[in-house]
Coordinates of C-alpha atoms and ligand atoms in Angstrom, one line a residue:
M28 CA -0.7 -6.4 21.2
L29 CA 0.7 -8.5 18.2
E30 CA 3.8 -10.3 18.4
L31 CA 6.2 -12.2 16.5
L32 CA 8.8 -14.7 17.8
G33 CA 10.6 -15.8 15.4
L34 CA 8.3 -16.6 12.5
S35 CA 9.4 -18.5 9.7
K36 CA 8.1 -19.7 6.6
R37 CA 9.3 -22.0 4.3
F38 CA 8.1 -23.6 1.0
S39 CA 10.1 -26.8 -0.2
G40 CA 12.8 -26.0 2.4
I41 CA 13.6 -23.1 0.4
P42 CA 13.4 -19.6 3.6
V43 CA 10.7 -17.2 2.6
V44 CA 10.0 -15.6 6.0
N45 CA 12.8 -15.9 7.6
D46 CA 13.7 -15.6 12.0
V47 CA 11.0 -12.1 11.9
C48 CA 10.3 -10.3 15.1
F49 CA 8.2 -7.8 16.2
V50 CA 5.7 -5.8 17.4
A51 CA 2.8 -4.4 16.5
R52 CA 0.7 -2.1 19.3
P53 CA -3.3 -0.9 19.1
S54 CA -3.5 2.8 17.6
E55 CA 0.3 2.1 15.4
V56 CA 0.6 1.5 11.9
V57 CA 2.8 -0.7 11.2
G58 CA 4.7 -0.6 7.8
Y59 CA 5.8 -3.4 5.9
L60 CA 8.2 -2.7 3.5
G61 CA 10.0 -4.3 1.1
P62 CA 11.3 -5.4 -2.3
N63 CA 8.9 -7.7 -4.9
G64 CA 9.5 -11.1 -3.6
A65 CA 10.5 -9.7 0.4
G66 CA 8.0 -12.1 1.9
K67 CA 5.9 -9.4 2.8
S68 CA 2.5 -10.9 1.5
T69 CA 3.8 -14.8 3.0
T70 CA 4.0 -13.0 6.4
V71 CA 0.7 -11.4 6.0
K72 CA -0.9 -14.8 5.6
M73 CA 0.5 -16.2 8.4
L74 CA -0.4 -13.1 10.6
T75 CA -4.5 -13.6 9.0
G76 CA -4.2 -17.1 10.7
L77 CA -4.3 -18.6 6.7
L78 CA -0.8 -19.9 6.4
P79 CA 0.7 -22.2 9.5
P80 CA 4.3 -21.0 10.2
S81 CA 7.1 -23.6 10.0
D82 CA 8.8 -22.2 12.9
G83 CA 7.9 -19.4 15.4
E84 CA 5.0 -17.7 16.9
I85 CA 2.4 -15.5 16.4
H86 CA 1.3 -14.1 20.2
Y87 CA -2.5 -11.8 20.0
R88 CA -2.7 -10.4 24.0
G89 CA -0.5 -12.9 25.0
E90 CA -1.7 -15.9 23.4
N91 CA -0.3 -18.1 20.8
I92 CA -2.9 -17.5 17.7
Q93 CA -2.7 -21.1 16.6
K94 CA -4.2 -22.4 20.0
R95 CA -7.9 -20.4 19.2
L96 CA -8.0 -19.5 15.5
I97 CA -11.4 -19.2 14.6
D98 CA -11.8 -17.1 17.7
Y99 CA -8.7 -14.8 16.4
K100 CA -9.9 -14.9 12.6
R101 CA -13.5 -13.4 14.3
R102 CA -11.1 -10.4 14.7
V103 CA -9.3 -10.2 12.0
G104 CA -9.7 -8.0 9.1
Y105 CA -7.9 -8.8 5.6
V106 CA -7.3 -7.1 2.4
P107 CA -5.4 -9.5 0.5
E108 CA -3.2 -8.4 -2.2
E109 CA -4.9 -11.2 -5.0
P110 CA -8.6 -9.5 -5.4
Y111 CA -10.4 -13.0 -5.6
L112 CA -14.0 -12.3 -5.6
Y113 CA -16.9 -13.7 -7.0
P114 CA -16.9 -12.0 -10.5
Y115 CA -21.1 -13.1 -11.0
L116 CA -22.0 -11.0 -8.3
S117 CA -22.8 -8.0 -7.4
G118 CA -20.7 -5.3 -5.2
R119 CA -23.4 -5.1 -2.5
E120 CA -24.1 -9.0 -2.7
Y121 CA -20.6 -9.7 -2.8
L122 CA -20.3 -7.5 0.7
Q123 CA -23.9 -9.2 1.8
L124 CA -22.4 -13.0 2.0
V125 CA -19.4 -11.6 3.3
G126 CA -21.3 -10.1 6.3
R127 CA -23.3 -13.0 6.7
L128 CA -20.5 -15.6 6.8
R129 CA -19.1 -12.7 9.9
S130 CA -22.3 -13.4 11.3
I131 CA -23.6 -9.3 11.2
R132 CA -27.3 -9.7 11.5
D133 CA -29.4 -9.0 8.0
K134 CA -31.0 -4.9 9.2
I135 CA -27.7 -4.4 10.6
L136 CA -25.8 -5.6 7.7
N137 CA -28.1 -4.0 4.8
E138 CA -27.7 -0.1 6.7
K139 CA -23.7 -0.5 6.7
I140 CA -23.0 -1.9 3.5
D141 CA -25.6 0.9 1.9
L142 CA -23.6 3.8 3.6
L143 CA -20.4 1.9 3.1
L144 CA -21.3 1.8 -1.0
Q145 CA -22.1 5.3 -0.7
L146 CA -19.0 6.6 0.9
F147 CA -16.9 4.9 -1.6
S148 CA -18.3 6.3 -4.5
L149 CA -20.5 3.0 -5.5
F150 CA -23.4 3.0 -5.0
P151 CA -25.0 3.4 -8.7
H152 CA -22.9 0.1 -9.9
R153 CA -24.1 -1.2 -7.0
Y154 CA -26.4 -3.9 -8.5
A155 CA -23.3 -4.8 -11.2
A156 CA -21.9 -7.9 -11.8
I157 CA -18.3 -7.1 -10.2
A158 CA -17.1 -8.6 -13.3
S159 CA -18.1 -5.2 -14.8
Y160 CA -16.0 -2.9 -12.5
S161 CA -12.8 -1.8 -13.1
K162 CA -9.5 -2.7 -10.7
G163 CA -10.0 -0.1 -8.5
M164 CA -13.7 -0.2 -7.3
R165 CA -12.6 -4.1 -6.9
Q166 CA -10.2 -2.7 -4.7
K167 CA -13.1 -0.8 -3.1
I168 CA -15.3 -4.1 -2.2
L169 CA -12.4 -5.8 -0.8
I170 CA -11.6 -2.9 1.7
G171 CA -15.2 -2.6 2.8
A172 CA -15.2 -6.2 3.1
A173 CA -12.6 -6.4 5.1
L174 CA -14.3 -3.5 7.4
L175 CA -18.2 -4.4 7.9
H176 CA -17.1 -6.9 11.0
N177 CA -15.1 -4.2 12.7
P178 CA -12.1 -6.0 13.2
E179 CA -10.1 -5.3 15.5
L180 CA -6.6 -6.3 13.4
L181 CA -6.6 -4.7 10.3
F182 CA -4.1 -6.7 7.0
F183 CA -3.7 -4.4 4.3
D184 CA -1.9 -6.0 1.3
E185 CA -1.0 -3.5 -1.3
A186 CA -4.5 -2.2 -0.9
E187 CA -3.7 0.9 -2.7
S188 CA -3.3 -0.8 -5.5
G189 CA -5.4 0.5 -8.8
L190 CA -6.7 3.1 -6.5
D191 CA -7.2 6.4 -8.0
I192 CA -5.2 9.8 -6.5
T193 CA -8.7 10.9 -4.5
S194 CA -9.5 7.2 -3.5
A195 CA -6.4 6.8 -2.0
L196 CA -6.1 9.9 -0.3
V197 CA -8.8 8.7 1.3
F198 CA -8.1 5.0 2.1
R199 CA -4.7 7.0 4.2
S200 CA -7.0 8.6 6.1
L201 CA -9.0 5.8 7.2
V202 CA -6.2 3.9 8.1
K203 CA -5.2 6.8 10.0
A204 CA -8.7 7.3 11.8
L205 CA -8.4 3.2 12.3
A206 CA -5.5 3.8 14.5
S207 CA -6.7 5.9 16.7
E208 CA -9.4 4.0 17.3
G209 CA -7.3 1.3 19.0
K210 CA -6.6 -0.7 16.2
V211 CA -3.8 -2.9 15.3
I212 CA -2.9 -2.6 11.5
F213 CA -0.6 -3.7 9.4
Y214 CA 0.3 -2.1 5.7
S215 CA 2.4 -4.1 3.8
S216 CA 3.7 -2.3 -0.1
H217 CA 6.1 -2.0 -1.8
I218 CA 6.3 1.4 -2.3
L219 CA 8.1 3.9 0.1
E220 CA 6.3 7.0 -0.7
V221 CA 3.0 5.4 0.4
V222 CA 3.9 3.2 4.0
E223 CA 6.2 6.7 4.9
K224 CA 2.8 9.0 4.4
V225 CA 0.8 6.5 6.4
C226 CA 2.9 4.5 8.4
S227 CA 4.0 5.5 12.2
K228 CA 6.5 2.9 12.4
I229 CA 8.6 0.7 9.6
I230 CA 9.5 -2.6 9.6
I231 CA 12.3 -3.4 6.0
L232 CA 12.3 -6.7 5.3
H233 CA 14.8 -7.9 2.2
K234 CA 14.5 -11.8 1.0
G235 CA 12.4 -12.5 4.3
R236 CA 14.5 -11.0 7.0
V237 CA 14.3 -7.7 8.7
V238 CA 17.0 -5.6 7.8
A239 CA 15.5 -2.1 9.4
N240 CA 13.1 -1.7 12.8
D241 CA 12.7 1.7 13.4
S242 CA 9.9 4.9 13.1
V243 CA 8.4 6.9 9.8
E244 CA 11.2 10.0 11.6
Q245 CA 13.9 7.7 11.5
L246 CA 13.3 6.4 7.5
R247 CA 15.5 9.3 5.8
I248 CA 18.8 8.5 8.2
L249 CA 18.2 4.4 7.8
M250 CA 18.1 4.9 3.8
Q251 CA 21.7 7.3 4.0
M252 CA 23.2 3.4 5.5
P253 CA 25.7 2.0 3.0
S254 CA 24.1 -1.3 4.5
L255 CA 20.3 0.0 3.0
E256 CA 21.3 1.7 0.4
G257 CA 21.0 -1.1 -2.1
I258 CA 17.5 -1.7 -1.1
F259 CA 16.2 1.5 -1.3
Q260 CA 17.2 2.1 -4.2
Q261 CA 14.3 -0.6 -5.1
L262 CA 11.8 0.9 -3.4
L263 CA 11.8 4.2 -4.6
V264 CA 10.3 5.3 -8.1
Q265 CA 11.6 5.7 -10.8
R266 CA 12.2 9.9 -10.9
D267 CA 13.4 10.0 -14.6
P268 CA 9.7 8.9 -16.5
E269 CA 10.8 11.3 -19.6
K270 CA 14.2 9.2 -20.2
T271 CA 12.8 5.9 -19.8
A272 CA 9.5 7.3 -22.0
A273 CA 11.9 8.2 -24.9
E274 CA 13.9 5.6 -24.8
I275 CA 11.3 3.3 -25.0
V276 CA 10.4 5.9 -28.5
E277 CA 13.6 5.4 -29.4
L278 CA 13.9 1.6 -29.9
M279 CA 10.9 1.2 -31.5
K280 CA 12.8 3.0 -34.7
L281 CA 15.4 0.4 -34.4
Ligands
ADP16 N1 2.8 -20.9 -1.9 C1 4.4 -20.9 -2.1 N2 5.1 -21.5 -2.9 C2 6.7 -21.3 -3.1 N3 6.7 -20.2 -3.1 C3 6.4 -19.1 -2.8 C4 4.5 -19.3 -2.2 N4 4.4 -18.2 -2.2 C5 5.8 -17.5 -2.1 N5 6.4 -18.6 -2.7 C6 7.5 -17.2 -3.0 O1 8.0 -16.6 -1.8 C7 8.8 -15.3 -2.0 C8 8.1 -14.4 -1.5 O2 7.0 -14.0 -2.0 P1 5.9 -13.0 -1.5 O3 5.1 -13.3 0.0 O4 4.6 -13.2 -2.5 O5 6.8 -11.7 -1.7 P2 5.7 -10.4 -1.5 O6 4.9 -9.8 -0.9 O7 7.2 -9.8 -0.8 O8 6.7 -10.1 -2.5 C9 9.1 -15.5 -3.5 O9 9.8 -15.8 -3.6 C10 7.5 -16.3 -4.2 O10 7.8 -16.9 -4.9
MG17 MG1 3.4 -9.1 -2.0

């Protein structure tokens, strides 16, 4: 299991992640929910070993990940929030690059990549440059790249962004299937509805601090709590799109 012990990160002395503690167990999908700027991506960067904590420790299987960081990183799959891809490579070439960096043998790697591209409906575009891909297609490449080496831990940071409805539904089922394979899964998102559908446990982060840590079943009860009401206001999808649209049209006439 993965344990966060008083995890904190400060940038120029300003706390961004503040004394975060929780546990993620295999087969659990831990949702990490919070408004923009709450500190989710910063937490994920520490959990993947990319950013050292300012304070506190992360333990995996009882050992501080900083002690054997390279070994830990081998076990990690990560879909970052910002899709840094190489636009001049084709989707297939990018996956080959990632697979080789992960030391997967060429024969198995190519087989995996072709199957993955087919399952993600990207096979017809496999030789096209990533520069020509839509946001959703890029996102699928990033998700595929995180899965190639069959990692024990998976960190998804706003991983659904840009996916069309069908792809998003496949992705949600995939997350659940990975959980039943015994993976540790961390699912960060600012969208309440998505986290609610995918996760088994929810941690709510606000201004760098954990304000709730509970099962998804408890979520609706948590939402009624006066102390959390304001936070949930920021997390819910706006319910009155027509009114907003009408107001925009009116403002254009001013
Ligand atoms: N490298 C950095 N240097 C300074 N401030 C940062 C850095 N990375 C993130 N921050 C700040 O930390 C806060 C949390 O950011 P982030 O973890 O990306 O939030 P979230 O993913 O929840 O939207 C924001 O106010 C952001 O501006
Ligand atoms: Mg973020």
